[in-house]
Structure formats: structure tokens, C-alpha cells
Amino acid sequence: MTTPIIEIENMTKTYQLGGDVVHVLSNVSLRIEKGDFLAIVGPSGSGKSTFMNMLGCLDRPDSGSYFLDGREIARLNDNELAVIRNEKIGFIFQNFYLLPRLTALENVELPLLYRGVKTKERQKKAYECLEQVGLLERAHHLPSQLSGGQQQRVAIARALVGNPPILLADEPTGALDSKTSQEIINIMKGLNEQGHTIIIITHDWEVAKQAKRIVRIQDGHLFESRGDLVGISSVD
Amino acid sequence: MDIYLKAGVISLEFLQSIKMAMRSIQGNKLRSFLTMLGIIIGVSSVIVLISIGQGSSKAVTEQINQLGTNLLTVNVMNSDIVKLTVEDAEKFRKIAGVKDLAPVVSGRVNVRNGNTSTQVSLIGTTASYETVRDVQVNQGRFLSDIDVDYRQKIAVLGANTAQTLFGIDNPVGQYIQVDGTSFKVVGVLASKGGSMGQSGDDVILLPLSTAQRLIKNTNVQTLYIQGKNAEQLDWVMAEVERTLMRMFPDHQDSYSVFNQQDLMDTMSSVTSTMTMMLGGIAGISLLVGGIGIMNIMLVSVSERTREIGIRKAIGAKRKDILLQFLIEASVLSAFGGVIGIALGLAVGQVLSKAIGLSVSYSVSVSLVAFLFSLAVGIVFGVFPASKAAKLDPIRALRYD
């Protein structure tokens, strides 16, 4: 078996809320293989967002280990995490989060800009990715001139442009109608077939059940969709 | 080779950042303009005030230089007590280091040509006056020693006097009435311009002996002494003062001796103090402009928290965000600086045209003002930029 792209062991995260200590994640463990299409589902307050922040290297766990693409990243500093995010993860957000003053093309270029790629190369790759999501002719439009579905496709292109091993989508269809949602999911399926590893965080079962594998999160614990405990709680 | 390549990439990135900064400035034109206004006012007032200061100092220097070179002036304030005769005055020639001297008797006289008459200053002097005071003869000739010796009724007119009496006609060879006596005009001086409240052109010059008789006063009111060189001038001045003290003991208050160089030094120290004060005041307004930039950048940072979060999520490092906001602040202030310089030069022009203020621009002042505005932008941009750079990406992304 190949080494997994993501390997999380006994990850915990607690927050101080007033005087109480809240265990947002309790000894969570998860392995994701290359080329997987994983959906993480859970109600709000389940620790879903926190887990996504951990997966996306936006935050550090209190304890446990996190190997991403063979590299331990749980103890990296802010700048090192920024480099990891830039190289390893393509983010797709619920509200697209495109920069309103930049054109579609410039939005897509952004991750490469922070990687220090030269202008010509950057534009070439950005055009390629826009073509991949079928928005080549809208390259020079501002986000405000695009529909929600188109904006999300631009965001997908932006996530793809750096060729990261993982695409991390946080409620990618949350702001879209069901028809457009399906289009977005289809694009993601296509990308998965091309070999991209995709993780979707969602509360929408219609979306989740199209994934290859579903993981449920509740009260800081992870379960496979069939109900078996994936995260090992600290019972012993 | 590799270094050049890298430098090329960095400058490209830099251009890109400036482009982005311009775009976000354009995104809020009114606010950007109001922010820049502080810098614009600051820079333009620095330019205007320093230009005026330098202009007036230049004008003063020119005026003092017009008096003549290496010049000592002995002024008799109270001619009732200090009766300096022409013979006394000539004694100063013996002092070593004196090149030449010109005694002057003066007064106000009425000059008339036909029906045109005017009041002018009378200067009764000798031929030496021409070199000592460095006057230029425009038409005809200057007074000569023979004129003085034979008490000739001839006159040399100042530029304005000739203009008033003769208009565009050539006055040389014509006769004019000076307090009722007829004089032949032999020369006209070139215009010298005014100096410190006196017009140097509203004058008539007569031979010393003729003038003494005309105004019934033989005493010298002013004695111009020209030194051989600038180095000896202080020594000559001391000697002149000593001689005067011997001639008129206990009456130092009734005459004065001043050195052109001293006057120039005093004036230039006054004007440079003035220039520095004006520049300082303007600099303070530039500082206030900088605080304006900081204020608006802080607002901008909190408005764009989400944007910062997005940028960080897709891999912007602290340095990237810091640089972005720093460049934005710098572009804002640099723009303000450029507009301020243009405005300052324009206002200076208007002032010099409209109220005849002497204005002197200098490239170095403009450059310093520009660099200062840029520095203000950077200094006051650092705090908001570092605030942006330190934002936590998770909080920034969730910020509404």
C-alpha cells in the first residue's frame, strides 16, 4: 500500500470558553489515500470547522500528529504553514471568497504570485485552469460580473492552479442552488477522476453521498458513515 | 546571472504589487484623495514656503551685492554734530587696504524738463563713485574729476528720472532745471532696481562741488569706501572706525559704519532662519498628513480583514501582507507627494506673478519633500501593515 496523503493520529484541540474547557476535537485519527474523494459531514458545532482548519493547516492541534504528503506539519510556525497551504492545499470556500477587485484571471493567479512564479508562467497556468473549469471566455471579468456558479468555478480554478495534492472544499455548494451545486460536484468528480484528492466538508447528504467515502463528525469524534468509530476515543 | 534574474523577478513582483495598490486606491477614489490631501497640503506648503524663503534670501543677497563690492559705508546720522568735510573724507584714502572712496552729499531736489517735474534724490559725488558703487552708465558718460574741480553744471540722471523727464527721448545733451538752476545732462545710468526701500533709479547725480553749492551744505553725509579685497575689509573697517573716533570723540551714536559683508551675513542668517521655520511648520503639516494615512490604512485593514484571510489561506506569508499594505501606504503618499510638488510649484508661480514675491525653486527641495512624503507613508504605514500581517487567518476568514 502507498503512503497515505494525509495521516492524522490522536489529534486533539481544546478551546477555553469562559471558564470551561471545550474539547472540540478528541483524539481524532484519520487516513486519506491519494486519489480519494472524501466527504466530512456533521451538524454545526460538531467540530467540523475546527477539523477543516486543521486539515487546511490554518491552525495547529494541541496534541497529536498530522502528516501531510509525508511531512509532519503539526508543529510548524505561521510562515511555514503558509508555504504548506500554498503548495499542498487548494481551498474552495462556501462563499467563493474571490477578491472583488481582481479579475477572474488575477484571482486564479494569486496562489502562484505568492509562490514567486513569473508573470508569463503564472498567466499561462491560470488560463489553463480557467479552461479546465470552462470559464476561459470570462477570464477578464470581475467576480461581481459572474454568477455564483461561475464564481465557484473560478475558485476551483484558483485551488487547482498551484497543482496541490489536496483540494479542500468547505461547503462548496452551500451558497448555490441545487442545479448549480450538481455542476460543481460534477467538476469535482471529474477532477477526482483525473487523480486529485478531494475532501468536501458539508452538511448536505445529497452532496456527501456522491463521494467515495463519507466520514461523520459529531461532538469532536469521527465515525465512518456506516457508523463505526473512526476516531479512537480515549477510553483506555 | 542568477542574481540578475532574481532581481528581475523581485522588481516584477514589485511592479505587480504597485499595480494592485493602485487598484485598491482607485477602488475608493474619494477616500484616497482625502487621505492624500494631507500629504498634498504638507508637501505643497513645504515647497511654497521654502521657495519663498530662498527667493527672498536670494533677492536680499542680490540687492546687497548691488551696493558694490568690498564696500564699507559710513553714514552720518546727525550732521549737526558730525561735520565730515570732503577734506576729512579724503584722509581715509591713506588707510592701507583702501582702494578708492566716494564722498556723497545728498538731499532732495526738484528737477524739471519743460512742464514735467519730479522730486528725486540728489547725490553729489566724485568720479570715483562709478567704480566704488559699481554703477553702469547706459548713455553718455559719468561725472569726471574736472566736473568736480570746475564746479560744472552738468548732471547724470538715474534711469527712472530720465524716463520721467524725457520719456523715450535721449536726454544726453539736453538741459534740465534742478531747483531752478539749469544743468546739462551728460549721462544716464542703467537701471539698478530698488534696494531696501530706496529706489536706486530715482536719482540725479551732480558733481560734488556743484551739489554742495546747490543745497548749501558742505558736509558729507555718506562716505563709500572700497577695500582692495574682502580679506582686508574687516581690518579696514576697524581703521575707519578708529579714525572716525579720533575725529569725533564721544559721538559714536551720530555716525555708523557698516560692512556690506556683515549686512549680508545678518540678512542671510535671518532669511535662513525664516526658511527653516517655514519649512518646519510645513513639515508638521506633512506629519499630520502621515497620521491621516495611518488612520485610513487602519480602517482599510479592518475593512479588508476578509481579503487578508483569503490571501493568507492561499499562501500569503506575513511578509507578503505587510509588503502589500506598506506599498499601498507608500503609493498613496508618493502620489500625494507628486501632486503636492506640482501644486506647490503652481502656487509659487501664482504668488510670484500676482504679488511679486520673489520665489526660488530648487530641485533638491522638491526631491527632499517627495522623499519625506514617501518616508511618512512608510513610517505611518508600518503599524497598520503589521497589524494586517499579524491577523489570524481563521478569524480573518470568518470576519464579517
Coordinates of C-alpha atoms in Angstrom, one line a residue, chain B residues 67-392:
Chain B
L67 CA 25.7 98.2 -3.5
G68 CA 29.2 97.5 -4.8
T69 CA 31.9 95.0 -3.9
N70 CA 34.1 95.1 -0.8
L71 CA 32.1 98.1 0.3
L72 CA 32.2 100.0 3.6
T73 CA 29.6 102.6 4.2
V74 CA 30.0 105.5 6.6
N75 CA 26.6 107.1 7.3
V76 CA 26.4 110.4 9.2
M77 CA 23.1 110.4 11.1
N78 CA 23.5 113.7 12.8
S79 CA 25.2 116.2 10.6
D80 CA 24.9 119.0 13.2
I81 CA 27.4 117.2 15.4
V82 CA 29.5 115.2 13.0
K83 CA 30.7 117.7 10.4
L84 CA 32.6 115.5 8.0
T85 CA 34.2 117.7 5.4
V86 CA 35.4 116.5 2.0
E87 CA 38.9 117.1 3.1
D88 CA 38.3 114.9 6.2
A89 CA 36.8 112.2 3.9
E90 CA 39.8 112.2 1.6
K91 CA 42.1 111.4 4.7
F92 CA 40.6 107.8 4.7
R93 CA 42.5 107.1 1.5
K94 CA 45.7 106.9 3.5
I95 CA 44.4 103.8 5.3
A96 CA 46.2 100.7 3.9
G97 CA 43.8 98.4 2.1
V98 CA 41.6 101.2 0.8
K99 CA 41.3 101.1 -2.9
D100 CA 39.1 104.1 -3.5
L101 CA 36.4 106.2 -1.9
A102 CA 33.5 108.4 -2.8
P103 CA 32.1 111.1 -0.5
V104 CA 28.4 111.9 -1.0
V105 CA 26.4 115.0 -0.1
S106 CA 22.7 114.3 -0.5
G107 CA 19.3 115.9 -0.4
R108 CA 16.0 116.1 -2.2
V109 CA 15.7 118.3 -5.2
N110 CA 13.1 119.2 -7.7
V111 CA 14.1 118.5 -11.3
R112 CA 12.2 119.9 -14.3
N113 CA 12.2 119.5 -18.1
G114 CA 9.8 121.8 -19.7
N115 CA 6.5 121.1 -18.0
T116 CA 7.5 117.8 -16.4
S117 CA 8.9 117.9 -13.0
T118 CA 9.6 115.4 -10.2
Q119 CA 11.2 115.1 -6.8
V120 CA 14.4 112.9 -6.8
S121 CA 17.3 112.2 -4.5
L122 CA 20.3 114.3 -5.1
I123 CA 23.7 112.6 -5.0
G124 CA 26.6 115.0 -5.1
T125 CA 29.8 112.9 -5.6
T126 CA 33.0 112.4 -7.4
A127 CA 34.1 110.4 -10.4
S128 CA 35.2 107.5 -8.0
Y129 CA 31.5 106.8 -7.2
E130 CA 31.2 105.0 -10.5
T131 CA 33.7 102.2 -9.6
V132 CA 33.0 102.3 -5.8
R133 CA 29.3 101.8 -6.1
D134 CA 29.6 99.8 -9.3
V135 CA 27.1 101.8 -11.3
Q136 CA 26.6 101.3 -15.0
V137 CA 26.3 104.2 -17.4
N138 CA 23.7 103.5 -20.1
Q139 CA 24.0 106.6 -22.2
G140 CA 26.6 109.4 -22.3
R141 CA 29.3 109.5 -19.6
F142 CA 29.6 109.6 -15.8
L143 CA 30.8 112.5 -13.7
S144 CA 34.5 113.3 -14.1
D145 CA 37.1 114.9 -11.8
I146 CA 37.2 118.0 -14.0
D147 CA 33.5 118.5 -13.5
V148 CA 34.1 118.5 -9.7
D149 CA 37.1 120.8 -10.0
Y150 CA 35.4 123.3 -12.1
R151 CA 32.0 123.0 -10.5
Q152 CA 30.4 122.2 -13.8
K153 CA 26.6 122.4 -14.0
I154 CA 26.2 119.0 -15.5
A155 CA 24.1 116.1 -14.3
V156 CA 23.9 112.3 -14.7
L157 CA 20.3 111.0 -14.4
G158 CA 19.1 107.8 -12.8
A159 CA 17.1 105.5 -15.1
N160 CA 13.7 106.5 -13.6
T161 CA 14.5 110.2 -13.6
A162 CA 15.4 110.1 -17.2
Q163 CA 12.3 108.1 -18.0
T164 CA 10.1 110.6 -16.1
L165 CA 11.6 113.7 -17.6
F166 CA 12.3 112.6 -21.2
G167 CA 10.2 109.6 -21.8
I168 CA 11.8 107.7 -24.7
D169 CA 13.9 110.7 -25.9
N170 CA 17.6 110.7 -25.4
P171 CA 18.3 113.2 -22.5
V172 CA 22.1 113.4 -23.2
G173 CA 22.9 117.0 -24.3
Q174 CA 19.5 118.4 -23.1
Y175 CA 19.2 120.9 -20.3
I176 CA 17.1 120.4 -17.2
Q177 CA 16.2 122.7 -14.2
V178 CA 17.4 121.5 -10.8
D179 CA 15.8 123.6 -8.1
G180 CA 15.6 126.4 -10.7
T181 CA 19.2 126.2 -12.0
S182 CA 19.9 124.9 -15.5
F183 CA 22.0 121.8 -15.8
K184 CA 23.2 120.0 -18.9
V185 CA 22.6 116.2 -18.9
V186 CA 25.7 114.3 -19.8
G187 CA 24.7 110.7 -19.0
V188 CA 22.0 108.3 -17.9
L189 CA 22.6 105.4 -15.6
A190 CA 21.4 101.8 -16.2
S191 CA 18.6 100.7 -14.0
K192 CA 19.7 99.2 -10.7
G193 CA 16.5 98.3 -9.1
G194 CA 15.5 99.2 -5.6
S195 CA 17.4 98.2 -2.6
M196 CA 15.8 98.0 0.9
G197 CA 13.0 100.6 0.4
Q198 CA 15.0 103.0 -1.7
S199 CA 14.8 103.2 -5.4
G200 CA 18.3 103.4 -6.8
D201 CA 16.9 104.8 -10.0
D202 CA 15.0 107.9 -8.8
V203 CA 18.2 109.9 -8.5
I204 CA 20.2 112.7 -10.1
L205 CA 24.0 112.8 -9.7
L206 CA 25.8 116.1 -9.7
P207 CA 29.5 116.9 -9.3
L208 CA 30.3 117.1 -5.5
S209 CA 31.3 120.8 -5.6
T210 CA 28.2 121.8 -7.6
A211 CA 25.9 119.9 -5.3
Q212 CA 27.4 121.4 -2.2
R213 CA 26.6 124.8 -3.5
L214 CA 23.2 123.9 -4.7
I215 CA 22.0 122.5 -1.4
K216 CA 24.1 124.9 0.7
N217 CA 25.7 122.1 2.6
T218 CA 29.4 121.2 2.5
N219 CA 29.2 118.3 4.9
V220 CA 29.5 114.7 3.6
Q221 CA 26.5 112.6 4.7
T222 CA 27.7 109.3 3.3
L223 CA 31.1 108.1 2.5
Y224 CA 31.6 104.9 0.5
I225 CA 34.9 103.2 1.0
Q226 CA 36.0 100.4 -1.3
G227 CA 38.5 97.9 0.1
K228 CA 41.1 96.3 -2.0
N229 CA 39.9 92.8 -1.2
A230 CA 37.4 91.0 1.1
E231 CA 40.0 89.7 3.4
Q232 CA 41.3 93.1 4.4
L233 CA 37.8 94.6 4.8
D234 CA 37.4 93.9 8.5
W235 CA 40.8 95.5 9.2
V236 CA 40.0 98.5 7.0
M237 CA 36.7 98.8 8.9
A238 CA 38.4 98.9 12.2
E239 CA 40.8 101.5 11.0
V240 CA 38.0 103.6 9.6
E241 CA 36.1 103.4 12.9
R242 CA 39.3 104.3 14.8
T243 CA 39.9 107.4 12.6
L244 CA 36.3 108.5 13.0
M245 CA 36.6 108.1 16.7
R246 CA 39.6 110.3 16.7
M247 CA 37.8 112.9 14.6
F248 CA 34.6 112.9 16.5
P249 CA 35.3 111.6 20.0
D250 CA 32.2 110.8 22.1
H251 CA 29.9 110.9 19.2
Q252 CA 29.8 107.3 18.1
D253 CA 26.0 107.4 18.1
S254 CA 26.0 110.1 15.4
Y255 CA 27.5 108.0 12.7
S256 CA 27.6 104.4 11.7
V257 CA 30.0 102.3 9.7
F258 CA 28.7 99.2 8.2
N259 CA 30.3 96.4 6.2
Q260 CA 28.4 95.0 3.2
Q261 CA 29.6 91.5 4.2
D262 CA 28.2 91.9 7.7
L263 CA 24.9 93.0 6.4
M264 CA 24.8 90.1 4.0
D265 CA 25.7 87.7 6.8
T266 CA 23.0 89.1 9.1
M267 CA 20.4 89.1 6.3
S268 CA 21.2 85.6 5.2
S269 CA 21.1 84.3 8.7
V270 CA 17.7 86.0 9.2
T271 CA 16.3 84.6 6.0
S272 CA 17.7 81.1 6.5
T273 CA 16.2 81.1 10.0
M274 CA 12.9 82.2 8.4
T275 CA 13.2 79.5 5.7
M276 CA 13.8 76.8 8.3
M277 CA 10.9 77.9 10.4
L278 CA 8.6 78.0 7.4
G279 CA 9.9 74.6 6.4
G280 CA 9.4 73.3 9.9
I281 CA 5.8 74.4 10.1
A282 CA 5.1 72.9 6.7
G283 CA 6.9 69.7 7.8
I284 CA 4.5 69.5 10.8
S285 CA 1.6 69.6 8.4
L286 CA 3.2 66.8 6.4
L287 CA 3.4 64.8 9.7
V288 CA -0.3 65.4 10.2
G289 CA -0.9 64.1 6.7
G290 CA 1.1 61.0 7.7
I291 CA -1.2 60.4 10.7
G292 CA -4.1 60.7 8.2
I293 CA -2.6 57.9 6.1
M294 CA -2.1 55.8 9.2
N295 CA -5.7 56.3 10.2
I296 CA -7.1 55.4 6.8
M297 CA -4.8 52.4 6.5
L298 CA -6.1 51.1 9.8
V299 CA -9.7 51.5 8.5
S300 CA -8.6 49.8 5.3
V301 CA -7.1 46.9 7.2
S302 CA -10.2 46.3 9.2
E303 CA -12.4 46.6 6.2
R304 CA -10.3 44.1 4.3
T305 CA -9.9 41.6 7.0
R306 CA -11.7 39.0 4.9
E307 CA -9.4 39.7 2.0
I308 CA -6.4 39.3 4.2
G309 CA -7.8 36.0 5.5
I310 CA -8.3 34.7 1.9
R311 CA -4.8 35.8 0.9
K312 CA -3.3 34.0 3.9
A313 CA -5.4 30.9 3.3
I314 CA -4.0 30.6 -0.2
G315 CA -0.4 31.0 1.0
A316 CA 0.4 34.7 1.6
K317 CA 3.1 34.9 4.3
R318 CA 3.2 37.7 6.8
K319 CA 5.9 39.4 4.8
D320 CA 3.6 39.4 1.7
I321 CA 0.7 41.1 3.6
L322 CA 3.0 43.5 5.3
L323 CA 4.5 44.5 2.0
Q324 CA 1.1 44.8 0.3
F325 CA -0.2 47.4 2.8
L326 CA 3.1 49.1 3.1
I327 CA 3.3 49.6 -0.7
E328 CA -0.3 50.8 -0.6
A329 CA 0.5 53.4 2.0
S330 CA 3.7 54.4 0.1
V331 CA 1.9 54.7 -3.2
L332 CA -0.7 56.8 -1.6
S333 CA 1.8 59.2 0.0
A334 CA 4.0 59.2 -3.1
F335 CA 1.1 60.2 -5.2
G336 CA 0.2 62.9 -2.7
G337 CA 3.9 64.0 -2.8
V338 CA 3.9 64.3 -6.6
I339 CA 0.6 66.2 -6.7
G340 CA 1.8 68.3 -3.8
I341 CA 5.0 69.3 -5.6
A342 CA 3.0 70.2 -8.7
L343 CA 0.6 72.2 -6.6
G344 CA 3.5 73.9 -4.7
L345 CA 5.2 74.9 -7.9
A346 CA 2.0 76.2 -9.3
V347 CA 1.1 78.2 -6.2
G348 CA 4.6 79.6 -6.1
Q349 CA 4.2 80.8 -9.7
V350 CA 0.9 82.4 -8.9
L351 CA 2.3 84.1 -5.8
S352 CA 5.3 85.5 -7.7
K353 CA 3.2 86.7 -10.6
A354 CA 0.3 88.1 -8.5
I355 CA 2.0 89.8 -5.6
G356 CA 5.6 90.0 -6.9
L357 CA 7.0 87.7 -4.3
S358 CA 10.5 86.5 -5.2
V359 CA 10.3 82.8 -5.5
S360 CA 13.2 80.5 -6.0
Y361 CA 12.6 76.8 -6.7
S362 CA 15.2 74.2 -6.2
V363 CA 15.2 70.6 -7.4
S364 CA 16.7 69.4 -4.1
V365 CA 13.9 70.9 -2.0
S366 CA 11.3 69.2 -4.3
L367 CA 13.2 65.9 -4.1
V368 CA 13.6 66.1 -0.3
A369 CA 9.9 66.9 0.1
F370 CA 9.0 64.0 -2.1
L371 CA 11.3 61.6 -0.3
F372 CA 9.9 62.9 3.0
S373 CA 6.4 62.3 2.0
L374 CA 7.4 58.8 0.9
A375 CA 9.1 58.2 4.2
V376 CA 6.0 59.5 6.0
G377 CA 3.9 57.0 4.1
I378 CA 6.2 54.1 5.0
V379 CA 6.6 55.1 8.7
F380 CA 2.9 55.6 9.2
G381 CA 2.1 52.6 7.1
V382 CA 4.2 50.2 9.2
F383 CA 1.8 50.0 12.1
P384 CA -1.4 49.2 10.1
A385 CA 0.5 46.9 7.8
S386 CA 2.0 44.9 10.6
K387 CA -1.5 44.8 12.2
A388 CA -2.7 43.2 9.0
A389 CA 0.2 40.9 8.7
K390 CA -0.4 39.5 12.2
L391 CA -4.1 38.7 11.7
D392 CA -5.0 35.1 12.4

